[in-house]
């Protein structure tokens, strides 16, 4: 005898096309799920949390835009929910159906979720609809020497490694949250225009950008991946969509915080001043000293001096040096010998200095030692 559970499962299948009516709104949606959606990978989202002191331009841009909630590290996405959302999207509309619930993704709904304003027409949209100066864009966003890849006669992309460090961070964020893409090695023209708008402080209607992106993903057949996964999961939860705890989750990528940004090649150390970093969820805040007679630097002068000297090192203009600067390898080898020779006399200070300089060397930003440190790398070590 057939169990009641089996009867319910079979009754959920349409005799017309054998699709699960509990999951899909039509046979077309079921076919789309089977042929396209399950073959597409989910693009994880990620958050952005720069430090107010170490990355002030990034921090201030976020604060001025009111993006504090938007840039927070997202929650994990539910894989099956994301897939069903894309399979059941109604073409030409801003809604989908997931497990019997209608889920809207119009720009107003998205902006409300992120606590962002709606724009009648934002500056990014105005700029993108006008004649775009691609040469100005690449000059603004990139290091000198960057060039567009032309095909045929039309600029289509350039290497993301040509971006300045802050713009590399914004590009990674755009590729995870606004215009999702799995591979970030190239900057397409579309993403370059959005990046330019963000970098030049133009207003951006986040809801409109994401709504358009969701529709484009659906139109493209999901060939580039399933983006906005954490947002979709959150919108479905808000509409009462239910799933069980055993369903597969998609974790977000690691948050781009102070440490992440400092590891990007080419990052420049910015003096901290008086203060310390309080890295909490969301944007990292650096608490500045309010008492003029007090600061948060280490009280042990032997430990603090090497840090200040390393900071001063980064401001030295190499072409002004009267003598040929030592190569990085030479500097490090000499420092290592000196650290070992002085190790017994001042173990704590030299060990700290050694680690600090090697960390900077690993990031490729150490060029020459300041005068006060020259005794530790003197030329008599070459003999």
Short mmCIF file of C-alpha atoms in Angstrom, two decimals:
data_model
loop_
_atom_site.label_atom_id
_atom_site.label_comp_id
_atom_site.label_asym_id
_atom_site.label_seq_id
_atom_site.Cartn_x
_atom_site.Cartn_y
_atom_site.Cartn_z
CA UNK A 1 0.00 0.00 0.00
CA UNK A 2 1.26 3.47 -0.89
CA UNK A 3 2.08 5.64 2.15
CA UNK A 4 0.43 9.03 2.64
CA UNK A 5 3.86 10.68 2.34
CA UNK A 6 4.42 9.11 -1.09
CA UNK A 7 0.93 10.14 -2.19
CA UNK A 8 1.61 13.75 -1.22
CA UNK A 9 4.93 13.72 -3.07
CA UNK A 10 3.33 12.35 -6.22
CA UNK A 11 0.42 14.74 -6.05
CA UNK A 12 2.93 17.58 -6.04
CA UNK A 13 4.03 16.49 -9.50
CA UNK A 14 1.99 17.78 -12.40
CA UNK A 15 0.80 15.19 -14.88
CA UNK A 16 1.27 17.89 -17.47
CA UNK A 17 5.05 18.02 -17.11
CA UNK A 18 6.04 16.31 -13.88
CA UNK A 19 7.34 19.27 -11.89
CA UNK A 20 7.22 19.94 -8.18
CA UNK A 21 4.48 22.51 -7.54
CA UNK A 22 5.76 23.15 -4.02
CA UNK A 23 9.03 24.48 -5.46
CA UNK A 24 8.21 25.83 -8.90
CA UNK A 25 5.48 28.07 -10.27
CA UNK A 26 5.49 26.49 -13.74
CA UNK A 27 7.04 23.80 -15.89
CA UNK A 28 9.24 26.47 -17.48
CA UNK A 29 10.59 27.38 -14.04
CA UNK A 30 11.28 23.72 -13.27
CA UNK A 31 13.05 23.29 -16.61
CA UNK A 32 15.06 26.46 -16.05
CA UNK A 33 16.11 25.13 -12.65
CA UNK A 34 17.21 21.78 -14.07
CA UNK A 35 18.91 23.05 -17.24
CA UNK A 36 20.45 26.33 -16.09
CA UNK A 37 20.25 27.17 -12.41
CA UNK A 38 21.76 24.03 -10.88
CA UNK A 39 24.66 24.28 -13.32
CA UNK A 40 25.52 27.81 -12.19
CA UNK A 41 27.73 28.48 -9.19
CA UNK A 42 26.77 30.90 -6.45
CA UNK A 43 28.89 34.05 -6.16
CA UNK A 44 29.44 34.72 -2.43
CA UNK A 45 29.01 38.24 -1.11
CA UNK A 46 31.48 39.96 1.20
CA UNK A 47 31.69 42.96 3.50
CA UNK A 48 34.01 45.94 3.69
CA UNK A 49 35.38 47.35 6.96
CA UNK A 50 38.27 49.79 6.43
CA UNK A 51 39.94 51.49 9.37
CA UNK A 52 39.27 55.20 9.86
CA UNK A 53 42.97 55.96 10.37
CA UNK A 54 44.76 53.46 8.14
CA UNK A 55 42.33 53.72 5.20
CA UNK A 56 40.66 57.14 5.71
CA UNK A 57 39.53 57.66 2.11
CA UNK A 58 37.66 54.36 2.02
CA UNK A 59 36.20 54.94 5.47
CA UNK A 60 35.03 58.49 4.74
CA UNK A 61 33.47 57.49 1.41
CA UNK A 62 31.40 54.84 3.17
CA UNK A 63 30.33 57.20 5.95
CA UNK A 64 29.40 60.03 3.58
CA UNK A 65 27.22 57.66 1.54
CA UNK A 66 25.48 56.24 4.59
CA UNK A 67 26.59 52.75 3.57
CA UNK A 68 27.37 51.46 7.07
CA UNK A 69 24.72 48.72 6.88
CA UNK A 70 25.31 47.99 3.20
CA UNK A 71 29.01 47.19 3.68
CA UNK A 72 28.56 44.95 6.73
CA UNK A 73 29.68 41.34 6.43
CA UNK A 74 26.60 39.46 5.13
CA UNK A 75 25.05 36.33 6.59
CA UNK A 76 25.53 32.96 4.84
CA UNK A 77 23.17 32.26 1.93
CA UNK A 78 20.94 29.19 1.63
CA UNK A 79 21.86 27.48 -1.64
CA UNK A 80 18.45 25.93 -2.40
CA UNK A 81 16.62 29.20 -1.67
CA UNK A 82 18.88 31.15 -4.03
CA UNK A 83 18.41 28.58 -6.79
CA UNK A 84 14.62 28.49 -6.43
CA UNK A 85 14.51 32.29 -6.41
CA UNK A 86 16.27 32.50 -9.79
CA UNK A 87 14.26 29.65 -11.27
CA UNK A 88 10.94 31.31 -10.33
CA UNK A 89 11.77 34.91 -11.25
CA UNK A 90 8.96 36.38 -13.31
CA UNK A 91 10.47 37.82 -16.49
CA UNK A 92 9.88 41.53 -16.92
CA UNK A 93 8.97 42.04 -13.26
CA UNK A 94 10.77 42.62 -9.97
CA UNK A 95 9.42 39.64 -8.07
CA UNK A 96 9.93 35.93 -7.64
CA UNK A 97 8.10 33.14 -5.84
CA UNK A 98 9.87 30.93 -3.32
CA UNK A 99 8.06 28.08 -1.55
CA UNK A 100 4.66 29.70 -1.86
CA UNK A 101 5.78 33.21 -0.95
CA UNK A 102 6.07 36.20 -3.26
CA UNK A 103 9.46 37.88 -2.85
CA UNK A 104 9.90 41.40 -4.24
CA UNK A 105 13.29 42.73 -5.27
CA UNK A 106 12.34 46.20 -6.51
CA UNK A 107 14.81 48.97 -5.72
CA UNK A 108 12.65 50.36 -2.91
CA UNK A 109 12.60 47.01 -1.11
CA UNK A 110 16.36 46.62 -1.49
CA UNK A 111 17.08 50.15 -0.27
CA UNK A 112 14.81 49.67 2.74
CA UNK A 113 16.65 46.49 3.66
CA UNK A 114 20.01 48.31 3.62
CA UNK A 115 18.54 51.50 5.17
CA UNK A 116 19.44 53.53 2.09
CA UNK A 117 17.57 56.37 0.35
CA UNK A 118 15.86 56.19 -3.03
CA UNK A 119 17.04 58.61 -5.71
CA UNK A 120 14.76 59.96 -8.40
CA UNK A 121 17.87 59.88 -10.57
CA UNK A 122 21.30 59.37 -9.07
CA UNK A 123 24.52 60.93 -10.39
CA UNK A 124 25.90 57.54 -11.41
CA UNK A 125 22.91 56.92 -13.69
CA UNK A 126 23.20 60.39 -15.20
CA UNK A 127 26.92 59.97 -15.83
CA UNK A 128 26.53 56.47 -17.31
CA UNK A 129 23.86 57.70 -19.75
CA UNK A 130 26.05 60.52 -21.05
CA UNK A 131 29.16 60.34 -23.20
CA UNK A 132 31.65 58.57 -20.94
CA UNK A 133 35.29 59.65 -21.14
CA UNK A 134 37.04 56.28 -20.85
CA UNK A 135 40.46 57.94 -20.81
CA UNK A 136 39.48 60.08 -17.83
CA UNK A 137 38.19 56.96 -16.07
CA UNK A 138 41.43 55.04 -16.42
CA UNK A 139 43.50 58.08 -15.37
CA UNK A 140 41.37 58.53 -12.26
CA UNK A 141 41.24 54.89 -11.21
CA UNK A 142 44.60 53.45 -12.20
CA UNK A 143 48.31 53.79 -11.75
CA UNK A 144 50.24 55.45 -14.61
CA UNK A 145 50.62 53.31 -17.73
CA UNK A 146 47.31 51.46 -17.55
CA UNK A 147 45.54 50.92 -20.87
CA UNK A 148 42.18 49.66 -22.08
CA UNK A 149 41.91 46.45 -24.07
CA UNK A 150 40.26 47.50 -27.33
CA UNK A 151 37.95 45.16 -29.27
CA UNK A 152 37.08 46.10 -32.02
CA UNK A 153 37.74 49.80 -31.67
CA UNK A 154 35.78 49.86 -28.40
CA UNK A 155 37.35 49.78 -24.92
CA UNK A 156 36.08 46.70 -23.11
CA UNK A 157 38.29 46.06 -20.08
CA UNK A 158 41.63 46.58 -18.32
CA UNK A 159 43.57 44.64 -15.70
CA UNK A 160 42.39 45.14 -12.13
CA UNK A 161 46.03 45.01 -10.97
CA UNK A 162 46.45 48.43 -12.61
CA UNK A 163 43.98 49.98 -10.16
CA UNK A 164 45.21 51.93 -7.16
CA UNK A 165 44.90 50.00 -3.90
CA UNK A 166 41.74 51.77 -2.70
CA UNK A 167 40.12 51.23 -6.09
CA UNK A 168 41.14 47.55 -6.05
CA UNK A 169 39.21 47.27 -2.79
CA UNK A 170 36.16 48.99 -4.25
CA UNK A 171 36.34 46.79 -7.36
CA UNK A 172 36.37 43.62 -5.25
CA UNK A 173 33.36 44.96 -3.34
CA UNK A 174 31.50 45.81 -6.56
CA UNK A 175 32.18 42.31 -7.89
CA UNK A 176 30.73 40.77 -4.72
CA UNK A 177 27.80 43.06 -3.87
CA UNK A 178 26.72 45.31 -6.74
CA UNK A 179 27.61 43.76 -10.11
CA UNK A 180 28.57 40.20 -9.11
CA UNK A 181 31.19 38.25 -11.01
CA UNK A 182 33.33 35.30 -9.97
CA UNK A 183 36.60 36.46 -11.51
CA UNK A 184 37.97 39.90 -10.64
CA UNK A 185 41.21 40.00 -12.62
CA UNK A 186 39.68 42.31 -15.25
CA UNK A 187 37.65 45.50 -14.90
CA UNK A 188 34.89 45.66 -17.49
CA UNK A 189 33.67 48.98 -18.84
CA UNK A 190 30.39 48.63 -16.94
CA UNK A 191 32.15 48.08 -13.62
CA UNK A 192 34.72 50.77 -14.37
CA UNK A 193 31.95 53.36 -14.78
CA UNK A 194 30.37 52.35 -11.46
CA UNK A 195 33.78 52.31 -9.77
CA UNK A 196 34.52 55.79 -11.16
CA UNK A 197 31.22 57.07 -9.76
CA UNK A 198 32.05 55.67 -6.32
CA UNK A 199 35.64 56.93 -6.36
CA UNK A 200 34.59 60.44 -7.41
CA UNK A 201 31.87 60.64 -4.72
CA UNK A 202 28.91 60.61 -7.12
CA UNK A 203 25.60 59.43 -5.67
CA UNK A 204 24.66 55.81 -6.40
CA UNK A 205 21.20 54.30 -5.97
CA UNK A 206 22.20 50.88 -4.63
CA UNK A 207 18.70 49.45 -4.97
CA UNK A 208 18.44 50.33 -8.66
CA UNK A 209 21.89 48.91 -9.41
CA UNK A 210 21.08 45.61 -7.70
CA UNK A 211 17.56 45.33 -9.15
CA UNK A 212 18.97 45.77 -12.65
CA UNK A 213 21.75 43.29 -11.90
CA UNK A 214 19.26 40.63 -10.74
CA UNK A 215 17.20 41.05 -13.92
CA UNK A 216 20.33 40.85 -16.09
CA UNK A 217 21.44 37.64 -14.38
CA UNK A 218 18.04 36.12 -15.16
CA UNK A 219 18.14 37.31 -18.80
CA UNK A 220 21.65 35.95 -19.34
CA UNK A 221 20.59 32.46 -18.35
CA UNK A 222 22.69 32.61 -15.17
CA UNK A 223 25.83 31.83 -17.20
CA UNK A 224 27.97 34.16 -15.09
CA UNK A 225 26.87 32.75 -11.75
CA UNK A 226 24.16 33.43 -9.19
CA UNK A 227 24.88 36.75 -7.50
CA UNK A 228 23.35 38.60 -4.53
CA UNK A 229 22.98 35.30 -2.69
CA UNK A 230 22.95 36.66 0.87
CA UNK A 231 20.55 39.46 -0.06
CA UNK A 232 18.16 36.98 -1.72
CA UNK A 233 18.21 34.77 1.37
CA UNK A 234 17.49 37.78 3.61
CA UNK A 235 14.61 39.01 1.41
CA UNK A 236 13.09 35.53 1.42
CA UNK A 237 13.38 35.32 5.20
CA UNK A 238 11.63 38.68 5.54
CA UNK A 239 8.72 37.34 3.46
CA UNK A 240 8.33 34.28 5.67
CA UNK A 241 10.06 31.69 3.46
CA UNK A 242 11.00 28.70 5.60
CA UNK A 243 13.91 26.29 5.23
CA UNK A 244 15.44 23.69 7.51
CA UNK A 245 18.80 23.89 9.21
CA UNK A 246 20.21 21.00 7.19
CA UNK A 247 20.00 22.83 3.86
CA UNK A 248 23.38 23.72 2.40
CA UNK A 249 24.79 27.16 3.18
CA UNK A 250 27.10 29.36 1.11
CA UNK A 251 29.45 31.34 3.33
CA UNK A 252 30.44 34.89 2.36
CA UNK A 253 34.01 35.62 1.35
CA UNK A 254 36.28 36.99 4.11
CA UNK A 255 35.52 40.57 5.03
CA UNK A 256 37.86 43.19 3.57
CA UNK A 257 39.03 44.73 6.82
CA UNK A 258 42.15 46.68 7.77
CA UNK A 259 44.41 43.62 7.72
CA UNK A 260 43.05 42.40 4.37
CA UNK A 261 43.62 45.80 2.75
CA UNK A 262 47.14 46.11 4.17
CA UNK A 263 48.10 42.85 2.45
CA UNK A 264 47.27 44.17 -1.03
CA UNK A 265 50.53 44.80 -2.97
CA UNK A 266 51.29 48.50 -3.21
CA UNK A 267 49.42 49.50 -0.08
CA UNK A 268 50.97 52.59 1.54
CA UNK A 269 51.25 52.90 5.29
CA UNK A 270 49.39 55.95 6.59
CA UNK A 271 50.52 57.35 9.99
CA UNK A 272 48.05 56.52 12.71
CA UNK A 273 48.51 59.56 14.92
CA UNK A 274 47.13 59.29 18.44
CA UNK A 275 44.59 56.54 18.60
CA UNK A 276 43.94 52.86 18.34
CA UNK A 277 41.76 50.65 16.20
CA UNK A 278 38.62 49.06 17.51
CA UNK A 279 37.83 46.38 14.92
CA UNK A 280 34.25 45.30 15.49
CA UNK A 281 31.55 44.01 13.19
CA UNK A 282 31.07 46.35 10.28
CA UNK A 283 33.35 49.30 9.60
CA UNK A 284 36.45 49.47 11.80
CA UNK A 285 36.55 52.60 13.91
CA UNK A 286 39.76 54.07 15.29
CA UNK A 287 39.19 55.79 18.61
CA UNK A 288 41.06 59.06 18.65
CA UNK A 289 42.48 60.56 21.82
CA UNK A 290 40.55 63.50 23.22
CA UNK A 291 42.90 64.32 26.08
CA UNK A 292 45.80 66.40 24.77
CA UNK A 293 48.03 65.07 27.50
CA UNK A 294 47.40 61.43 26.76
CA UNK A 295 47.87 59.11 23.80
CA UNK A 296 47.48 55.42 23.16
CA UNK A 297 51.04 54.75 21.90
CA UNK A 298 52.97 52.07 23.81
CA UNK A 299 54.53 53.48 26.96
CA UNK A 300 57.71 51.48 26.45
CA UNK A 301 59.89 53.79 24.36
CA UNK A 302 62.19 50.99 23.23
CA UNK A 303 59.20 49.23 21.69
CA UNK A 304 57.56 52.35 20.20
CA UNK A 305 60.67 53.87 18.58
CA UNK A 306 61.16 51.20 15.90
CA UNK A 307 57.54 51.58 14.83
CA UNK A 308 57.85 55.35 14.43
CA UNK A 309 61.15 54.97 12.57
CA UNK A 310 59.60 52.49 10.19
CA UNK A 311 56.77 54.93 9.49
CA UNK A 312 59.27 57.71 8.80
CA UNK A 313 61.12 55.40 6.43
CA UNK A 314 58.14 55.22 4.11
CA UNK A 315 58.14 59.00 3.57
CA UNK A 316 61.72 59.13 2.27
CA UNK A 317 61.99 60.21 -1.36
CA UNK A 318 64.52 57.79 -2.86
CA UNK A 319 65.70 60.04 -5.75
CA UNK A 320 66.90 62.58 -3.18
CA UNK A 321 69.27 60.15 -1.53
CA UNK A 322 72.91 61.15 -1.97
CA UNK A 323 74.07 57.55 -2.08
CA UNK A 324 72.73 54.54 -3.89
CA UNK A 325 70.08 52.96 -1.64
CA UNK A 326 70.61 49.35 -0.69
CA UNK A 327 68.41 46.80 -2.38
CA UNK A 328 65.68 45.21 -0.31
CA UNK A 329 67.57 41.94 -0.10
CA UNK A 330 70.75 43.72 1.00
CA UNK A 331 68.88 45.69 3.65
CA UNK A 332 67.22 42.59 5.05
CA UNK A 333 70.41 40.52 5.07
CA UNK A 334 72.32 43.24 6.89
CA UNK A 335 69.53 43.82 9.36
CA UNK A 336 69.35 40.11 10.08
CA UNK A 337 73.07 39.97 10.86
CA UNK A 338 72.87 43.02 13.09
CA UNK A 339 69.82 41.75 14.92
CA UNK A 340 71.59 38.51 15.68
CA UNK A 341 74.74 40.29 16.87
CA UNK A 342 72.83 42.60 19.21
CA UNK A 343 70.29 39.99 20.23
CA UNK A 344 71.76 39.34 23.68
CA UNK A 345 72.16 43.02 24.54
CA UNK A 346 68.62 44.16 23.69
CA UNK A 347 66.58 41.12 22.80
CA UNK A 348 63.08 42.60 23.04
CA UNK A 349 63.75 45.75 21.01
CA UNK A 350 65.62 44.11 18.18
CA UNK A 351 63.22 41.21 17.93
CA UNK A 352 60.32 43.67 17.61
CA UNK A 353 62.20 45.79 15.06
CA UNK A 354 63.13 42.70 13.08
CA UNK A 355 59.52 41.52 12.82
CA UNK A 356 58.23 44.98 11.98
CA UNK A 357 60.66 45.53 9.12
CA UNK A 358 60.17 42.07 7.69
CA UNK A 359 56.41 42.58 7.65
CA UNK A 360 56.91 45.75 5.62
CA UNK A 361 59.37 43.98 3.33
CA UNK A 362 56.82 41.25 2.66
CA UNK A 363 54.35 43.93 1.54
CA UNK A 364 56.96 45.46 -0.75
CA UNK A 365 56.89 48.92 0.81
CA UNK A 366 60.25 49.05 2.63
CA UNK A 367 62.80 50.98 0.53
CA UNK A 368 65.58 52.39 2.71
CA UNK A 369 66.31 52.62 6.43
CA UNK A 370 66.16 55.98 8.26
CA UNK A 371 69.42 57.55 9.52
CA UNK A 372 68.94 56.46 13.13
CA UNK A 373 68.87 52.86 12.00
CA UNK A 374 71.95 53.06 9.78
CA UNK A 375 74.27 51.74 12.54
CA UNK A 376 72.35 48.49 12.45
CA UNK A 377 72.95 48.06 8.70
CA UNK A 378 76.40 49.62 8.40
CA UNK A 379 78.62 48.65 5.50
CA UNK A 380 81.24 46.94 7.66
CA UNK A 381 79.02 43.86 7.57
CA UNK A 382 80.05 43.28 3.97
CA UNK A 383 83.64 42.65 4.88
#
